[in-house]
Short mmCIF file of N, CA and C in Angstrom, two decimals:
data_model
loop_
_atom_site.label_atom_id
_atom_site.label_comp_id
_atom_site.label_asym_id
_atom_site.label_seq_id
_atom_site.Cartn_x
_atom_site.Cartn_y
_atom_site.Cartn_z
N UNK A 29 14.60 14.15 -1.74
CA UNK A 29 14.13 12.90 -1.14
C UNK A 29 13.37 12.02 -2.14
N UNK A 30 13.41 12.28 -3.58
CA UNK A 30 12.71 11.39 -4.74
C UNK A 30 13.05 9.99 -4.40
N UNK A 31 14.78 9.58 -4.65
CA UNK A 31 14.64 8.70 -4.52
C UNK A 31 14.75 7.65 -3.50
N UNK A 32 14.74 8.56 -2.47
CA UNK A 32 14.59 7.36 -1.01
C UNK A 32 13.01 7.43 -0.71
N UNK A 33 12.51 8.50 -1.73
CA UNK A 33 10.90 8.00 -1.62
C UNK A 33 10.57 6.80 -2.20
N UNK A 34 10.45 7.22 -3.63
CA UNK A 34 10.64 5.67 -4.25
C UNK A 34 11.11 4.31 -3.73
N UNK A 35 11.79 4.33 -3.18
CA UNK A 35 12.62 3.07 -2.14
C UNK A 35 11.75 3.22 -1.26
N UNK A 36 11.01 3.90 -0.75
CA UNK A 36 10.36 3.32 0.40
C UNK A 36 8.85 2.72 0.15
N UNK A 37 8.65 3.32 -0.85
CA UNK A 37 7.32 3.11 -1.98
C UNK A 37 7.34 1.80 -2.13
N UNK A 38 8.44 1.66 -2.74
CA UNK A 38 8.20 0.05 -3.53
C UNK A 38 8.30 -1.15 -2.36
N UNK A 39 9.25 -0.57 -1.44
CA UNK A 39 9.26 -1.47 0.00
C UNK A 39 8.00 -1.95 0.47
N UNK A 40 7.34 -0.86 0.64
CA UNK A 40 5.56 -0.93 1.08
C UNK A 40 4.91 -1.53 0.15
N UNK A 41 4.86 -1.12 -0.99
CA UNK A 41 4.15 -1.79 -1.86
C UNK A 41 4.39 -3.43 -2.12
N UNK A 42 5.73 -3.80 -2.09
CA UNK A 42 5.63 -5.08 -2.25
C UNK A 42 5.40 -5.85 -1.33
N UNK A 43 5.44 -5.31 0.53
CA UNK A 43 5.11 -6.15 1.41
C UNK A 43 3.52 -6.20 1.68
N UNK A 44 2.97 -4.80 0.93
CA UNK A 44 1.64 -5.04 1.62
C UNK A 44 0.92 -6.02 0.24
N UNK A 45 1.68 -6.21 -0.94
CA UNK A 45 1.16 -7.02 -1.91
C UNK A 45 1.76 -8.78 -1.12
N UNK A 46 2.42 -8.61 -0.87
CA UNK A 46 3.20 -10.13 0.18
C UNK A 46 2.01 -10.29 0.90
N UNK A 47 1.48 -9.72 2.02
CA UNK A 47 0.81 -10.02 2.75
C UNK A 47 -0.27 -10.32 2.86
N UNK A 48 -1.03 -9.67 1.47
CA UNK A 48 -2.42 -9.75 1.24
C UNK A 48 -2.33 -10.86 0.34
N UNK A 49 -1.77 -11.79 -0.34
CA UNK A 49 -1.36 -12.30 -1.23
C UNK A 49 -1.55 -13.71 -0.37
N UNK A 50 -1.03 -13.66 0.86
CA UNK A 50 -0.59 -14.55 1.78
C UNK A 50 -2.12 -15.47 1.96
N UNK A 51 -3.56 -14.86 1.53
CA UNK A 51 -4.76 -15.07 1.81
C UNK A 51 -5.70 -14.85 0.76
N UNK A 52 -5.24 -13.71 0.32
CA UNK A 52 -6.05 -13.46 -1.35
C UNK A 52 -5.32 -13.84 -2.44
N UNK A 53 -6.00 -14.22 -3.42
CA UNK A 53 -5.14 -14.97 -4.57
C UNK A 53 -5.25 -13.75 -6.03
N UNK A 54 -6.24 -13.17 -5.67
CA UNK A 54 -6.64 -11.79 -6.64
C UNK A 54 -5.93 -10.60 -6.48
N UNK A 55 -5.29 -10.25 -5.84
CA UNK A 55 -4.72 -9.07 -5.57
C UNK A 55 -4.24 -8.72 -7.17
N UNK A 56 -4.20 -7.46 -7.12
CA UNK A 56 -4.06 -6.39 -8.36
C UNK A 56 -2.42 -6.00 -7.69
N UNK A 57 -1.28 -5.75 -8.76
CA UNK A 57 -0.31 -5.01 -8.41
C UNK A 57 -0.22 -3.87 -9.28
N UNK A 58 -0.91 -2.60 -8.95
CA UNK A 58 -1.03 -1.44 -9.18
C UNK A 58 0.40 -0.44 -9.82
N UNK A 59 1.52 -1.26 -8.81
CA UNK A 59 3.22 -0.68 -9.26
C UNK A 59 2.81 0.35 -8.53
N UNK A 60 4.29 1.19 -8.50
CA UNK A 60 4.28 2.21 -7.86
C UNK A 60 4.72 4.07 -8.84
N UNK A 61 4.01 4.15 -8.95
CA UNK A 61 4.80 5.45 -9.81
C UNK A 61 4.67 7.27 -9.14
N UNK A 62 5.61 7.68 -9.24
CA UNK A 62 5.72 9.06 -8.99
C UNK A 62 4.47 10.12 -9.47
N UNK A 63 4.22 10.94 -8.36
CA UNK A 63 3.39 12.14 -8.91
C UNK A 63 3.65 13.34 -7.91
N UNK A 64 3.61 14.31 -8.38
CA UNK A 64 3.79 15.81 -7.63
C UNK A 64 2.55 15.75 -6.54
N UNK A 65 2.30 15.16 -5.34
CA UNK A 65 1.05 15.57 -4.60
C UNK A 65 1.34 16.38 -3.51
N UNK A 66 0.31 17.23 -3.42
CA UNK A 66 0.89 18.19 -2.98
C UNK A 66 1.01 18.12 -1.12
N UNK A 67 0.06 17.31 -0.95
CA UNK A 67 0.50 17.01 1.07
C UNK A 67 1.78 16.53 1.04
N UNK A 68 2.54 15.87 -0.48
CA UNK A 68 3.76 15.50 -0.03
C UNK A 68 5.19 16.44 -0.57
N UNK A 69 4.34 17.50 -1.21
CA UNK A 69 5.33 18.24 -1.87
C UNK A 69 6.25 19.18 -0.08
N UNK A 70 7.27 19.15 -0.30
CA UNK A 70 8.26 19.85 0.55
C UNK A 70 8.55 19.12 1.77
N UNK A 71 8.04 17.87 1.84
CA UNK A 71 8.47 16.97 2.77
C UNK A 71 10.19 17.16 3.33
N UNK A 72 10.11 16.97 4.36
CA UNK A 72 12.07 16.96 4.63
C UNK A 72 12.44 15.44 4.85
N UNK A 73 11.97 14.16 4.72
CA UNK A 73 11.76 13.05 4.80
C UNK A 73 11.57 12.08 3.74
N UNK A 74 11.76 11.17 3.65
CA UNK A 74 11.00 10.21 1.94
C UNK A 74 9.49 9.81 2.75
N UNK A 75 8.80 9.96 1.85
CA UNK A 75 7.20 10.75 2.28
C UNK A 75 6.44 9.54 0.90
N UNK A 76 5.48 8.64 0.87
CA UNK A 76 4.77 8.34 0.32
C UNK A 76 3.25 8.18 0.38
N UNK A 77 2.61 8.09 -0.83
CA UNK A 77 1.05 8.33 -0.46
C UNK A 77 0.47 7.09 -1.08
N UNK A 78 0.20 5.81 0.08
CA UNK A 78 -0.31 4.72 -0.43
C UNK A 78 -2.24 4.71 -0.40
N UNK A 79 -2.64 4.14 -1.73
CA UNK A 79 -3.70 3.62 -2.03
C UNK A 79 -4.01 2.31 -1.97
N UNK A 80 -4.82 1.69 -1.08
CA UNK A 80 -5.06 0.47 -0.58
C UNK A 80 -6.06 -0.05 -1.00
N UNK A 81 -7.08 0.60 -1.82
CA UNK A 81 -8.33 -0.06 -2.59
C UNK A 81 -9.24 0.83 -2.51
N UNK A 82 -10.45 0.63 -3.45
CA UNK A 82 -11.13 1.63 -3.64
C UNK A 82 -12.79 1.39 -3.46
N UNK A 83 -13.27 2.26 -2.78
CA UNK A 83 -15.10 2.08 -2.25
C UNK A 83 -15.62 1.87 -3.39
N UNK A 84 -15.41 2.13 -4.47
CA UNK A 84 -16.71 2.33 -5.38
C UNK A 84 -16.42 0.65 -5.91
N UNK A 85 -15.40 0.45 -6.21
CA UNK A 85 -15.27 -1.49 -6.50
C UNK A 85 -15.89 -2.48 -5.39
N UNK A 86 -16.86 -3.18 -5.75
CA UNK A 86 -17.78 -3.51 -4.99
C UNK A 86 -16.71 -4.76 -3.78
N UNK A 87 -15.86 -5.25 -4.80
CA UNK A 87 -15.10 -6.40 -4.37
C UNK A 87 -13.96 -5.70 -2.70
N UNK A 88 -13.33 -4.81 -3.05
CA UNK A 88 -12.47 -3.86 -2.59
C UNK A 88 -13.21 -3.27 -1.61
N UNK A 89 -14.61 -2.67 -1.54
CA UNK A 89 -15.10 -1.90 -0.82
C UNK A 89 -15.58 -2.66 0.77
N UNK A 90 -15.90 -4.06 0.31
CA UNK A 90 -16.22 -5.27 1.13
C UNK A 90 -15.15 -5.50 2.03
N UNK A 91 -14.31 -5.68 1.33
CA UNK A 91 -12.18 -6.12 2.08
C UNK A 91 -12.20 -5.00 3.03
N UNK A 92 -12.35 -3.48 2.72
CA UNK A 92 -11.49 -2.61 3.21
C UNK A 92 -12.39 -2.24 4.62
N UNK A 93 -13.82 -2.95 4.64
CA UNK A 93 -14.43 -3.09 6.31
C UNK A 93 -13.86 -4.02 6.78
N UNK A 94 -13.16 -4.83 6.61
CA UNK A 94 -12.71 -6.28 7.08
C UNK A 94 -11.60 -6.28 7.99
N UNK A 95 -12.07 -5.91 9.30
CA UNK A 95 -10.57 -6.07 10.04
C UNK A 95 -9.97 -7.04 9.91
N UNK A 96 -9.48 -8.35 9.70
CA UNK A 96 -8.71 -9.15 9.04
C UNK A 96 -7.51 -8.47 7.43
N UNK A 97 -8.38 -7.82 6.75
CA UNK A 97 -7.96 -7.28 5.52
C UNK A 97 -7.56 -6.21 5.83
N UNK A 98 -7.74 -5.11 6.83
CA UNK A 98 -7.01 -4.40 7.26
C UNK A 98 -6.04 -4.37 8.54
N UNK A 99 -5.19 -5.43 9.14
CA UNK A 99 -4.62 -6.43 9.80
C UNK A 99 -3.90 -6.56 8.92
N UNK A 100 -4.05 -6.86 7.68
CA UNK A 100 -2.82 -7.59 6.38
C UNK A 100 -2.52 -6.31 5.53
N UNK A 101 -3.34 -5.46 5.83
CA UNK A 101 -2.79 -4.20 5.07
C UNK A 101 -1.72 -3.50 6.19
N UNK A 102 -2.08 -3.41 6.99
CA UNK A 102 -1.22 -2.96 8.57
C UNK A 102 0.08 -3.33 8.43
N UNK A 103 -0.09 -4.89 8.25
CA UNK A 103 1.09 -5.64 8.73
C UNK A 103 2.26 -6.06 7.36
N UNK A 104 1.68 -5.43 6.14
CA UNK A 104 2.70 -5.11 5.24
C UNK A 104 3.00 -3.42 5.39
N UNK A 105 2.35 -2.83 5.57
CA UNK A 105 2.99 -1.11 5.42
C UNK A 105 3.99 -1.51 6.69
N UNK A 106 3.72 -2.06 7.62
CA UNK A 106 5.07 -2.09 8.97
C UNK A 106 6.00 -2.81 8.31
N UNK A 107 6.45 -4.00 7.37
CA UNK A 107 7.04 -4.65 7.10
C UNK A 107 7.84 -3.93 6.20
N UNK A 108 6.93 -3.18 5.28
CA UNK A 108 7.40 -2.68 4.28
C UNK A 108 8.54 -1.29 4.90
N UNK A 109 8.15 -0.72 6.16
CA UNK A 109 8.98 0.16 6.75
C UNK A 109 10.54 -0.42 7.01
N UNK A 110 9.67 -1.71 7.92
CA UNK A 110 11.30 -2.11 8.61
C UNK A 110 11.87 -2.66 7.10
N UNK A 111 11.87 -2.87 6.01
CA UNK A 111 12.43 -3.57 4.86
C UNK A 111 13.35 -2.27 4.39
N UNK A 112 12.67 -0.75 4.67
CA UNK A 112 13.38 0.43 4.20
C UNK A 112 14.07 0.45 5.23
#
């Protein structure tokens, strides 16, 4: 399932960068790259593990209480599904 993971990776990734984009002009595109993790190791499914921003960045940590900013994170991971 590597590479219908990947395909579903980049699906998500570029809608939830679409969406947040749609309102923030700063967004970071992180890309998407492969790693052995292990909640996703033996999946029977294409299985990805998205990172949406990080607490300790003061800027990021502010957004990610923001129901609005998580509303636009929501509404690209769904987009990014129906796109796979």
């Amino acid at each position: 399932k590597i590479i219908q993971s990947n395909k579903l990776a980049i699906d998500i990734q570029a809608n939830i960068l679409k969406s947040l984009r749609e309102k923030y002009n700063d967004i970071k595109d992180g890309g998407v790259r492969p790693a052995p993790f292990w909640v996703l190791v033996g999946a029977g499914m294409p299985a990805v593990l998205v990172e949406v921003g990080y607490i300790t960045n003061p800027t990021e940590a502010k957004r990610l209480f923001n129901p609005f900013y998580q509303n636009r994170i929501a509404k690209g991971f769904a987009d990014g599904i129906d796109s796979y």
